mmCIF file of C-alpha atoms in Angstrom:
data_model
loop_
_atom_site.group_PDB
_atom_site.id
_atom_site.type_symbol
_atom_site.label_atom_id
_atom_site.label_comp_id
_atom_site.label_asym_id
_atom_site.label_seq_id
_atom_site.Cartn_x
_atom_site.Cartn_y
_atom_site.Cartn_z
ATOM 1 C CA MET A 1 -10.780 18.618 23.433
ATOM 2 C CA VAL A 2 -7.957 21.077 23.203
ATOM 3 C CA HIS A 3 -5.520 18.369 24.149
ATOM 4 C CA VAL A 4 -7.096 16.061 21.536
ATOM 5 C CA ARG A 5 -6.843 18.704 18.943
ATOM 6 C CA ALA A 6 -3.132 19.365 19.817
ATOM 7 C CA ARG A 7 -2.267 15.691 19.530
ATOM 8 C CA ALA A 8 -4.163 15.412 16.218
ATOM 9 C CA ALA A 9 -2.102 18.340 14.970
ATOM 10 C CA VAL A 10 1.355 16.782 16.082
ATOM 11 C CA HIS A 11 0.133 13.633 14.277
ATOM 12 C CA ASP A 12 -0.600 15.570 11.175
ATOM 13 C CA ALA A 13 2.553 17.414 11.217
ATOM 14 C CA LEU A 14 4.376 14.154 11.495
ATOM 15 C CA TRP A 15 2.660 12.187 8.785
ATOM 16 C CA GLU A 16 3.185 15.506 6.412
ATOM 17 C CA LYS A 17 7.184 14.831 7.145
ATOM 18 C CA TYR A 18 6.462 11.145 6.241
ATOM 19 C CA ARG A 19 4.602 12.269 2.930
ATOM 20 C CA ARG A 20 7.349 14.571 1.925
ATOM 21 C CA ALA A 21 10.351 12.165 2.502
ATOM 22 C CA MET A 22 8.460 9.305 0.876
ATOM 23 C CA GLY A 23 6.702 11.111 -2.083
ATOM 24 C CA SER A 24 3.353 10.058 -0.754
ATOM 25 C CA GLY A 25 1.366 9.152 2.495
ATOM 26 C CA GLU A 26 0.988 5.744 1.344
ATOM 27 C CA LEU A 27 2.056 2.615 2.902
ATOM 28 C CA PRO A 28 3.525 -0.563 1.299
ATOM 29 C CA ARG A 29 0.602 -2.764 0.861
ATOM 30 C CA PRO A 30 0.485 -5.401 2.240
ATOM 31 C CA PHE A 31 2.459 -3.762 4.642
ATOM 32 C CA ASP A 32 6.327 -4.546 4.807
ATOM 33 C CA GLU A 33 8.869 -2.406 6.778
ATOM 34 C CA MET A 34 11.601 -3.732 4.543
ATOM 35 C CA ALA A 35 9.798 -2.295 1.374
ATOM 36 C CA LEU A 36 9.117 0.944 3.447
ATOM 37 C CA ILE A 37 12.850 1.312 3.975
ATOM 38 C CA ALA A 38 13.923 0.455 0.624
ATOM 39 C CA ARG A 39 11.532 3.147 -0.713
ATOM 40 C CA LEU A 40 13.056 5.607 1.653
ATOM 41 C CA ALA A 41 16.773 4.697 0.341
ATOM 42 C CA GLU A 42 15.533 5.284 -3.053
ATOM 43 C CA ARG A 43 14.056 8.638 -2.242
ATOM 44 C CA ARG A 44 17.198 9.718 -0.245
ATOM 45 C CA GLY A 45 19.427 8.522 -3.030
ATOM 46 C CA ARG A 46 21.350 6.735 -0.389
ATOM 47 C CA PRO A 47 21.731 3.039 0.616
ATOM 48 C CA ILE A 48 20.151 1.929 3.992
ATOM 49 C CA GLU A 49 22.103 -0.932 5.151
ATOM 50 C CA LEU A 50 20.142 -3.242 7.658
ATOM 51 C CA ILE A 51 22.720 -4.966 10.020
ATOM 52 C CA PRO A 52 21.013 -7.631 12.517
ATOM 53 C CA VAL A 53 22.757 -8.421 15.661
ATOM 54 C CA ASP A 54 21.987 -10.030 18.919
ATOM 55 C CA ALA A 55 21.086 -7.665 21.667
ATOM 56 C CA LEU A 56 23.484 -7.144 24.305
ATOM 57 C CA PRO A 57 22.629 -6.141 27.980
ATOM 58 C CA ASN A 58 22.354 -2.392 28.805
ATOM 59 C CA LEU A 59 22.668 -1.299 25.184
ATOM 60 C CA PRO A 60 20.011 0.293 22.811
ATOM 61 C CA CYS A 61 18.135 -2.541 20.729
ATOM 62 C CA GLY A 62 18.535 -0.399 17.472
ATOM 63 C CA LEU A 63 20.941 2.313 16.398
ATOM 64 C CA LEU A 64 21.159 4.536 13.302
ATOM 65 C CA MET A 65 24.620 5.399 12.145
ATOM 66 C CA VAL A 66 25.083 7.603 9.244
ATOM 67 C CA THR A 67 28.518 7.355 7.144
ATOM 68 C CA ASP A 68 29.693 8.942 3.910
ATOM 69 C CA HIS A 69 28.279 6.290 1.833
ATOM 70 C CA ALA A 70 25.226 4.798 3.443
ATOM 71 C CA ASP A 71 22.933 4.987 6.433
ATOM 72 C CA CYS A 72 23.178 1.878 8.896
ATOM 73 C CA ILE A 73 20.283 0.556 10.755
ATOM 74 C CA VAL A 74 21.545 -1.663 13.408
ATOM 75 C CA TYR A 75 18.817 -3.793 15.108
ATOM 76 C CA ALA A 76 18.375 -6.660 17.624
ATOM 77 C CA THR A 77 17.338 -9.965 16.135
ATOM 78 C CA ASP A 78 16.776 -11.848 19.381
ATOM 79 C CA THR A 79 13.162 -10.256 20.003
ATOM 80 C CA SER A 80 9.642 -10.724 18.458
ATOM 81 C CA VAL A 81 8.894 -9.862 14.991
ATOM 82 C CA LEU A 82 6.551 -6.943 15.814
ATOM 83 C CA HIS A 83 9.467 -5.517 18.125
ATOM 84 C CA GLN A 84 11.863 -5.741 15.295
ATOM 85 C CA ARG A 85 9.458 -3.989 12.990
ATOM 86 C CA HIS A 86 9.302 -1.125 15.543
ATOM 87 C CA ILE A 87 12.977 -0.902 15.917
ATOM 88 C CA LEU A 88 13.353 -0.651 12.470
ATOM 89 C CA LEU A 89 10.632 1.875 11.906
ATOM 90 C CA HIS A 90 11.952 3.796 14.878
ATOM 91 C CA GLU A 91 15.690 4.230 13.200
ATOM 92 C CA ALA A 92 13.956 4.922 9.737
ATOM 93 C CA ALA A 93 11.891 7.556 11.306
ATOM 94 C CA HIS A 94 14.860 9.380 12.453
ATOM 95 C CA LEU A 95 15.915 9.741 8.679
ATOM 96 C CA VAL A 96 12.335 10.691 7.635
ATOM 97 C CA CYS A 97 12.307 13.412 10.407
ATOM 98 C CA GLY A 98 15.879 14.782 9.212
ATOM 99 C CA HIS A 99 17.555 13.752 12.553
ATOM 100 C CA ASP A 100 20.491 12.507 10.560
ATOM 101 C CA GLY A 101 22.812 15.382 11.105
ATOM 102 C CA ALA A 102 21.328 17.783 8.221
ATOM 103 C CA GLY A 103 19.662 19.913 10.783
ATOM 104 C CA PRO A 104 21.374 22.997 12.421
ATOM 105 C CA GLY A 105 23.690 22.310 15.120
ATOM 106 C CA ALA A 106 24.680 19.126 13.598
ATOM 107 C CA GLY A 107 28.383 20.141 13.299
ATOM 108 C CA ASP A 108 28.531 20.827 16.937
ATOM 109 C CA ALA A 109 27.091 17.524 17.769
ATOM 110 C CA ALA A 110 29.338 15.491 15.650
ATOM 111 C CA ASP A 111 32.315 17.209 16.910
ATOM 112 C CA PRO A 112 34.114 14.276 18.986
ATOM 113 C CA GLY A 113 35.623 16.835 21.206
ATOM 114 C CA ALA A 114 32.350 18.373 22.281
ATOM 115 C CA GLY A 115 30.972 17.544 25.586
ATOM 116 C CA ASP A 116 32.454 16.049 28.733
ATOM 117 C CA ALA A 117 32.789 12.600 30.124
ATOM 118 C CA ALA A 118 29.263 12.503 31.517
ATOM 119 C CA ASP A 119 28.091 13.086 27.840
ATOM 120 C CA PRO A 120 25.248 10.714 26.893
ATOM 121 C CA GLY A 121 27.223 10.000 23.718
ATOM 122 C CA ASP A 122 29.667 7.842 25.819
ATOM 123 C CA ALA A 123 26.897 5.252 25.860
ATOM 124 C CA ALA A 124 26.293 5.384 22.133
ATOM 125 C CA THR A 125 30.089 5.093 21.584
ATOM 126 C CA ALA A 126 30.081 2.155 23.886
ATOM 127 C CA GLY A 127 27.025 0.676 22.100
ATOM 128 C CA SER A 128 28.221 0.910 18.564
ATOM 129 C CA ARG A 129 31.608 -0.463 19.548
ATOM 130 C CA ALA A 130 29.891 -3.390 21.293
ATOM 131 C CA LEU A 131 27.443 -4.122 18.498
ATOM 132 C CA LEU A 132 29.965 -3.390 15.659
ATOM 133 C CA PRO A 133 33.665 -4.207 16.963
ATOM 134 C CA HIS A 134 34.880 -4.184 13.628
ATOM 135 C CA LEU A 135 34.395 -0.583 12.890
ATOM 136 C CA PRO A 136 37.200 1.473 13.215
ATOM 137 C CA ASP A 137 37.096 3.976 16.033
ATOM 138 C CA THR A 138 37.558 7.234 13.794
ATOM 139 C CA LEU A 139 34.204 5.999 11.997
ATOM 140 C CA VAL A 140 32.527 5.495 15.430
ATOM 141 C CA ARG A 141 33.527 9.156 16.493
ATOM 142 C CA ARG A 142 32.535 10.830 13.297
ATOM 143 C CA VAL A 143 29.040 9.042 13.490
ATOM 144 C CA LEU A 144 28.662 9.393 17.167
ATOM 145 C CA GLY A 145 27.022 12.904 16.937
ATOM 146 C CA ARG A 146 24.442 11.606 14.514
ATOM 147 C CA THR A 147 23.281 8.720 16.773
ATOM 148 C CA VAL A 148 22.913 10.373 20.073
ATOM 149 C CA TYR A 149 19.422 12.254 19.521
ATOM 150 C CA THR A 150 17.762 14.624 21.832
ATOM 151 C CA GLU A 151 14.735 13.418 23.915
ATOM 152 C CA PRO A 152 12.195 15.526 21.545
ATOM 153 C CA GLN A 153 13.892 13.706 18.508
ATOM 154 C CA GLU A 154 13.766 10.536 20.245
ATOM 155 C CA HIS A 155 9.929 11.172 20.992
ATOM 156 C CA GLU A 156 9.236 12.260 17.521
ATOM 157 C CA ALA A 157 10.889 9.178 16.001
ATOM 158 C CA GLU A 158 8.990 6.948 18.403
ATOM 159 C CA LEU A 159 5.639 8.694 17.621
ATOM 160 C CA LEU A 160 6.116 8.218 14.023
ATOM 161 C CA ALA A 161 7.059 4.569 14.166
ATOM 162 C CA SER A 162 4.033 4.130 16.233
ATOM 163 C CA LEU A 163 1.856 5.866 13.712
ATOM 164 C CA ILE A 164 3.104 3.839 10.804
ATOM 165 C CA CYS A 165 2.550 0.720 12.790
ATOM 166 C CA SER A 166 -1.045 1.727 13.458
ATOM 167 C CA ARG A 167 -1.933 2.700 10.134
ATOM 168 C CA ALA A 168 -0.213 -0.510 8.673
ATOM 169 C CA ALA A 169 -2.470 -2.441 11.321
ATOM 170 C CA ARG A 170 -5.600 -0.407 10.274
ATOM 171 C CA GLU A 171 -4.985 -0.993 6.608
ATOM 172 C CA ALA A 172 -4.548 -4.657 7.170
ATOM 173 C CA ARG A 173 -8.061 -4.908 8.837
ATOM 174 C CA THR A 174 -9.823 -2.959 6.019
ATOM 175 C CA PRO A 175 -8.492 -4.319 2.634
ATOM 176 C CA PRO A 176 -9.271 -2.115 -0.493
ATOM 177 C CA LEU A 177 -12.373 -2.731 -2.301
ATOM 178 C CA ALA A 178 -12.420 -4.239 -5.596
ATOM 179 C CA GLU A 179 -13.668 -2.055 -8.617
ATOM 180 C CA GLY A 180 -17.000 -4.069 -8.874
ATOM 181 C CA GLN A 181 -17.626 -3.383 -5.071
ATOM 182 C CA GLN A 182 -16.792 0.509 -5.491
ATOM 183 C CA ARG A 183 -19.134 0.657 -8.454
ATOM 184 C CA ARG A 184 -21.916 -0.961 -6.355
ATOM 185 C CA LEU A 185 -21.435 1.108 -3.312
ATOM 186 C CA GLY A 186 -21.131 4.224 -5.486
ATOM 187 C CA SER A 187 -24.633 3.399 -7.101
ATOM 188 C CA LEU A 188 -26.090 2.797 -3.683
ATOM 189 C CA PHE A 189 -25.200 6.045 -2.210
ATOM 190 C CA GLY A 190 -25.471 7.983 -5.770
ATOM 191 C CA VAL A 191 -21.676 8.724 -6.177
ATOM 192 C CA PRO A 192 -21.132 9.262 -9.949
ATOM 193 C CA ARG A 193 -18.310 7.041 -11.314
ATOM 194 C CA ALA A 194 -15.386 9.263 -12.720
ATOM 195 C CA ARG A 195 -14.928 8.953 -16.473
ATOM 196 C CA GLY A 196 -11.833 7.634 -18.198
ATOM 197 C CA ARG A 197 -10.345 5.739 -15.052
ATOM 198 C CA SER A 198 -10.267 2.124 -14.685
ATOM 199 C CA ARG A 199 -10.429 2.082 -10.980
ATOM 200 C CA GLY A 200 -12.747 4.081 -8.867
#
């Protein structure tokens, strides 16, 4: 029981991050990850560029790169529609959760000289170069610290993406009631209709 409450608390805290980042806890209806990302870009005041690519072996199927002018989400297209959705939401969740280099220690992580040859950033550098070979090395090195996340950050982004997918699926199964249906249900259960409102 304690574990269930702890998990619920984690989910609530994550959803509160979503609410703060998006201005409300509502999802686009019908759900559309592109609309959600467009709204996130509007809220952040920065464009989010979506860059579809063919997946390459041993490279991540999604990547978030933060540049001076835009946030770029690179995502694999040679996968299922549901998997593409999850990739896009996972990378967007990094932005929602503030993993884009704005937090403490971001400066150290972004330092290209930090770390050693075994640094996990090497894989991200290779990945970004393979996926986007036209990017200059200086840009790859500058965004490197913002594309290599800690394990807890990856877990948080993955969990938020899963929560969004789960809520979207639940809402798709339970369409909103029309005003007439709400009135009838309200009268059945004795719920007074709010005055001055066109919808209940």
